[in-house]
Amino acid sequence: MRFSTLALPVFLGLPLVSAGPLAARSDADVLLDLNAQAREALEAQLSNSTTEARSTKCNLFNAKVRRDWKFFSCAQRKEYIAAVKCLQKKPSIASPTFAPGAKTRYDDFVAVHINQTLSIHGTGNFLTWHRYYVKAYETALRTDTGTGWTTGKT
Ligand SMILES: *[C@@H]1O[C@H](CO)[C@@H](O)[C@H](O)[C@H]1NC(C)=O
Ligand SMILES: *[C@@H]1O[C@H](CO)[C@@H](O)[C@H](O)[C@H]1NC(C)=O
């Protein structure tokens, strides 16, 4: 697997310029540095397959994979649906002043999305916010429901 130093700036539409050491660092330079650091860390992990490295908190070897619904077996689909239904039966843990209409854990996620809608749609943080949101929802499906839903584990 190869990670391109050009991919992120090109994706973001940033110029591929490199400032001298005394010049003020532009946002593009900072992004290029971050991209290079991330690539180096990933490549180091790829080349490091020790058991110890694989057991660190989150890495390429233990990262969860969120599969597309169309690749679920019938049993996995039923497990997922059971987990969602379970979340819809668990009581809300949101503050009633924050989400007075939330009755279930599922409603909590709806309430958060409604509350944040104006600042997470049509903005630069759309993807990162929703990535975090889906991760929180997935974690709730896995841990709050007791259904054993782990379909997307590996
Ligand atoms: C491999 O991973 C272990 C554990 O995290 C670390 O101590 C070691 O320095 C790593 N080796 C390389 C070549 O990155
Ligand atoms: C979102 O929730 C916060 C905290 O309760 C509140 O101050 C804010 O007004 C809410 N925003 C919207 C758009 O409902």
mmCIF file of C-alpha atoms and ligand atoms in Angstrom:
data_model
loop_
_atom_site.group_PDB
_atom_site.id
_atom_site.type_symbol
_atom_site.label_atom_id
_atom_site.label_comp_id
_atom_site.label_asym_id
_atom_site.label_seq_id
_atom_site.Cartn_x
_atom_site.Cartn_y
_atom_site.Cartn_z
ATOM 1 C CA MET A 1 0.000 0.000 0.000
ATOM 2 C CA ARG A 2 1.334 3.432 -0.878
ATOM 3 C CA PHE A 3 0.308 6.745 0.643
ATOM 4 C CA SER A 4 0.849 9.782 -1.516
ATOM 5 C CA THR A 5 2.138 13.009 0.009
ATOM 6 C CA LEU A 6 0.210 14.785 -2.711
ATOM 7 C CA ALA A 7 -3.162 13.182 -2.073
ATOM 8 C CA LEU A 8 -4.394 15.306 0.829
ATOM 9 C CA PRO A 9 -3.462 18.770 -0.492
ATOM 10 C CA VAL A 10 -4.722 17.886 -3.948
ATOM 11 C CA PHE A 11 -7.960 16.575 -2.456
ATOM 12 C CA LEU A 12 -8.333 19.806 -0.490
ATOM 13 C CA GLY A 13 -7.431 21.944 -3.505
ATOM 14 C CA LEU A 14 -4.346 23.350 -1.798
ATOM 15 C CA PRO A 15 -1.261 24.598 -3.636
ATOM 16 C CA LEU A 16 1.760 22.301 -3.534
ATOM 17 C CA VAL A 17 4.266 24.916 -2.418
ATOM 18 C CA SER A 18 7.065 24.557 0.075
ATOM 19 C CA ALA A 19 8.119 27.573 2.135
ATOM 20 C CA GLY A 20 11.724 28.149 3.166
ATOM 21 C CA PRO A 21 12.714 27.584 6.794
ATOM 22 C CA LEU A 22 12.391 31.255 7.728
ATOM 23 C CA ALA A 23 9.127 31.904 5.916
ATOM 24 C CA ALA A 24 5.868 31.810 7.807
ATOM 25 C CA ARG A 25 4.348 28.381 7.533
ATOM 26 C CA SER A 26 1.196 28.373 5.477
ATOM 27 C CA ASP A 27 -1.794 26.166 6.218
ATOM 28 C CA ALA A 28 -0.822 24.127 3.154
ATOM 29 C CA ASP A 29 2.675 23.524 4.587
ATOM 30 C CA VAL A 30 1.243 22.431 7.918
ATOM 31 C CA LEU A 31 -1.120 20.047 6.133
ATOM 32 C CA LEU A 32 1.737 18.662 4.052
ATOM 33 C CA ASP A 33 3.755 18.032 7.208
ATOM 34 C CA LEU A 34 0.814 16.342 8.924
ATOM 35 C CA ASN A 35 0.202 14.226 5.851
ATOM 36 C CA ALA A 36 3.869 13.194 5.765
ATOM 37 C CA GLN A 37 3.872 12.339 9.486
ATOM 38 C CA ALA A 38 0.692 10.286 9.139
ATOM 39 C CA ARG A 39 2.112 8.451 6.138
ATOM 40 C CA GLU A 40 5.358 7.670 7.980
ATOM 41 C CA ALA A 41 3.445 6.379 11.014
ATOM 42 C CA LEU A 42 1.246 4.168 8.849
ATOM 43 C CA GLU A 43 4.201 2.830 6.884
ATOM 44 C CA ALA A 44 6.050 2.122 10.159
ATOM 45 C CA GLN A 45 3.034 0.145 11.381
ATOM 46 C CA LEU A 46 2.783 -1.722 8.106
ATOM 47 C CA SER A 47 6.389 -2.814 8.416
ATOM 48 C CA ASN A 48 6.055 -3.615 12.116
ATOM 49 C CA SER A 49 4.045 -6.752 12.629
ATOM 50 C CA THR A 50 5.114 -7.603 16.188
ATOM 51 C CA THR A 51 2.454 -8.869 18.553
ATOM 52 C CA GLU A 52 3.070 -5.879 20.798
ATOM 53 C CA ALA A 53 2.515 -3.450 17.946
ATOM 54 C CA ARG A 54 -0.696 -5.225 16.961
ATOM 55 C CA SER A 55 -2.106 -4.926 20.467
ATOM 56 C CA THR A 56 -1.762 -1.144 20.715
ATOM 57 C CA LYS A 57 -4.998 0.756 21.095
ATOM 58 C CA CYS A 58 -5.830 1.408 17.452
ATOM 59 C CA ASN A 59 -3.768 0.435 14.463
ATOM 60 C CA LEU A 60 -3.992 -1.009 11.000
ATOM 61 C CA PHE A 61 -4.238 -4.523 12.382
ATOM 62 C CA ASN A 62 -7.110 -4.073 14.820
ATOM 63 C CA ALA A 63 -9.053 -1.227 13.204
ATOM 64 C CA LYS A 64 -12.740 -2.003 12.918
ATOM 65 C CA VAL A 65 -14.192 -2.292 9.464
ATOM 66 C CA ARG A 66 -17.665 -0.924 8.846
ATOM 67 C CA ARG A 67 -19.110 -3.125 6.161
ATOM 68 C CA ASP A 68 -21.708 -2.140 3.624
ATOM 69 C CA TRP A 69 -25.158 -3.546 4.392
ATOM 70 C CA LYS A 70 -25.206 -5.425 1.094
ATOM 71 C CA PHE A 71 -22.269 -7.557 2.303
ATOM 72 C CA PHE A 72 -24.029 -8.644 5.532
ATOM 73 C CA SER A 73 -25.330 -12.188 5.736
ATOM 74 C CA CYS A 74 -29.008 -12.640 6.650
ATOM 75 C CA ALA A 75 -27.979 -13.486 10.223
ATOM 76 C CA GLN A 76 -25.801 -10.350 10.438
ATOM 77 C CA ARG A 77 -28.667 -8.201 9.143
ATOM 78 C CA LYS A 78 -30.961 -9.605 11.820
ATOM 79 C CA GLU A 79 -28.308 -8.932 14.498
ATOM 80 C CA TYR A 80 -27.955 -5.338 13.345
ATOM 81 C CA ILE A 81 -31.730 -4.767 13.291
ATOM 82 C CA ALA A 82 -32.000 -6.317 16.767
ATOM 83 C CA ALA A 83 -29.317 -3.932 18.039
ATOM 84 C CA VAL A 84 -31.108 -0.896 16.582
ATOM 85 C CA LYS A 85 -34.439 -2.027 18.044
ATOM 86 C CA CYS A 86 -32.733 -2.541 21.397
ATOM 87 C CA LEU A 87 -31.353 1.023 21.278
ATOM 88 C CA GLN A 88 -34.902 2.188 20.564
ATOM 89 C CA LYS A 89 -36.072 0.501 23.779
ATOM 90 C CA LYS A 90 -33.333 1.740 26.117
ATOM 91 C CA PRO A 91 -34.164 4.907 28.041
ATOM 92 C CA SER A 92 -32.676 8.214 26.979
ATOM 93 C CA ILE A 93 -29.634 9.430 28.891
ATOM 94 C CA ALA A 94 -29.784 12.955 27.425
ATOM 95 C CA SER A 95 -30.605 15.829 29.724
ATOM 96 C CA PRO A 96 -34.328 16.676 29.465
ATOM 97 C CA THR A 97 -33.394 20.340 29.091
ATOM 98 C CA PHE A 98 -31.218 19.471 26.076
ATOM 99 C CA ALA A 99 -33.594 16.978 24.447
ATOM 100 C CA PRO A 100 -37.041 17.141 26.068
ATOM 101 C CA GLY A 101 -38.552 14.913 23.363
ATOM 102 C CA ALA A 102 -35.938 12.152 23.627
ATOM 103 C CA LYS A 103 -37.416 9.037 25.194
ATOM 104 C CA THR A 104 -34.853 6.429 24.053
ATOM 105 C CA ARG A 105 -31.099 6.081 23.443
ATOM 106 C CA TYR A 106 -31.905 6.123 19.733
ATOM 107 C CA ASP A 107 -33.733 9.443 20.209
ATOM 108 C CA ASP A 108 -30.597 10.818 21.894
ATOM 109 C CA PHE A 109 -28.720 10.475 18.622
ATOM 110 C CA VAL A 110 -31.557 12.096 16.692
ATOM 111 C CA ALA A 111 -31.618 14.979 19.195
ATOM 112 C CA VAL A 112 -27.871 15.587 18.911
ATOM 113 C CA HIS A 113 -28.119 15.646 15.139
ATOM 114 C CA ILE A 114 -31.063 18.070 15.211
ATOM 115 C CA ASN A 115 -29.240 20.309 17.681
ATOM 116 C CA GLN A 116 -26.064 20.435 15.580
ATOM 117 C CA THR A 117 -27.636 20.515 12.122
ATOM 118 C CA LEU A 118 -27.021 24.192 11.436
ATOM 119 C CA SER A 119 -23.295 23.912 12.163
ATOM 120 C CA ILE A 120 -22.528 20.502 10.664
ATOM 121 C CA HIS A 121 -24.214 20.694 7.295
ATOM 122 C CA GLY A 122 -22.858 22.795 4.442
ATOM 123 C CA THR A 123 -19.679 23.346 6.453
ATOM 124 C CA GLY A 124 -16.079 22.160 6.339
ATOM 125 C CA ASN A 125 -16.568 19.924 9.356
ATOM 126 C CA PHE A 126 -19.341 17.897 7.731
ATOM 127 C CA LEU A 127 -17.269 14.757 7.175
ATOM 128 C CA THR A 128 -15.332 14.773 10.452
ATOM 129 C CA TRP A 129 -18.414 15.530 12.549
ATOM 130 C CA HIS A 130 -20.442 12.749 10.938
ATOM 131 C CA ARG A 131 -17.548 10.315 11.178
ATOM 132 C CA TYR A 132 -17.425 10.921 14.936
ATOM 133 C CA TYR A 133 -21.233 10.768 15.179
ATOM 134 C CA VAL A 134 -21.475 7.444 13.333
ATOM 135 C CA LYS A 135 -18.646 6.085 15.484
ATOM 136 C CA ALA A 136 -20.560 7.069 18.653
ATOM 137 C CA TYR A 137 -23.734 5.468 17.274
ATOM 138 C CA GLU A 138 -21.871 2.303 16.328
ATOM 139 C CA THR A 139 -20.284 2.153 19.796
ATOM 140 C CA ALA A 140 -23.724 2.482 21.393
ATOM 141 C CA LEU A 141 -25.014 -0.347 19.175
ATOM 142 C CA ARG A 142 -22.095 -2.504 20.240
ATOM 143 C CA THR A 143 -21.931 -1.709 23.947
ATOM 144 C CA ASP A 144 -25.302 -0.392 25.137
ATOM 145 C CA THR A 145 -27.571 -3.001 23.638
ATOM 146 C CA GLY A 146 -26.197 -6.256 24.987
ATOM 147 C CA THR A 147 -27.238 -7.839 21.699
ATOM 148 C CA GLY A 148 -23.732 -8.988 20.922
ATOM 149 C CA TRP A 149 -23.801 -7.046 17.709
ATOM 150 C CA THR A 150 -20.259 -7.080 16.359
ATOM 151 C CA THR A 151 -20.927 -7.530 12.678
ATOM 152 C CA GLY A 152 -18.509 -4.860 11.595
ATOM 153 C CA LYS A 153 -15.701 -5.992 13.929
ATOM 154 C CA THR A 154 -13.230 -7.287 11.392
HETATM 155 C C1 LIG B 1 7.312 -1.888 16.517
HETATM 156 O O1 LIG B 1 6.346 -1.733 17.536
HETATM 157 C C2 LIG B 1 6.873 -1.792 18.860
HETATM 158 C C3 LIG B 1 5.702 -1.723 19.817
HETATM 159 O O2 LIG B 1 4.911 -0.617 19.601
HETATM 160 C C4 LIG B 1 7.863 -0.642 19.043
HETATM 161 O O3 LIG B 1 8.430 -0.701 20.316
HETATM 162 C C5 LIG B 1 8.954 -0.726 18.001
HETATM 163 O O4 LIG B 1 9.792 0.396 18.088
HETATM 164 C C6 LIG B 1 8.346 -0.773 16.602
HETATM 165 N N1 LIG B 1 9.404 -1.001 15.599
HETATM 166 C C7 LIG B 1 9.451 -0.283 14.485
HETATM 167 C C8 LIG B 1 10.558 -0.659 13.537
HETATM 168 O O5 LIG B 1 8.677 0.633 14.215
HETATM 169 C C1 LIG B 2 -28.144 22.938 21.121
HETATM 170 O O1 LIG B 2 -27.997 22.632 22.478
HETATM 171 C C2 LIG B 2 -27.363 23.653 23.237
HETATM 172 C C3 LIG B 2 -27.165 23.108 24.645
HETATM 173 O O2 LIG B 2 -28.390 22.740 25.210
HETATM 174 C C4 LIG B 2 -28.224 24.902 23.173
HETATM 175 O O3 LIG B 2 -27.591 25.940 23.893
HETATM 176 C C5 LIG B 2 -28.401 25.329 21.729
HETATM 177 O O4 LIG B 2 -29.285 26.427 21.659
HETATM 178 C C6 LIG B 2 -28.977 24.185 20.921
HETATM 179 N N1 LIG B 2 -28.983 24.573 19.515
HETATM 180 C C7 LIG B 2 -30.045 24.382 18.735
HETATM 181 C C8 LIG B 2 -29.884 24.845 17.324
HETATM 182 O O5 LIG B 2 -31.062 23.873 19.114
#
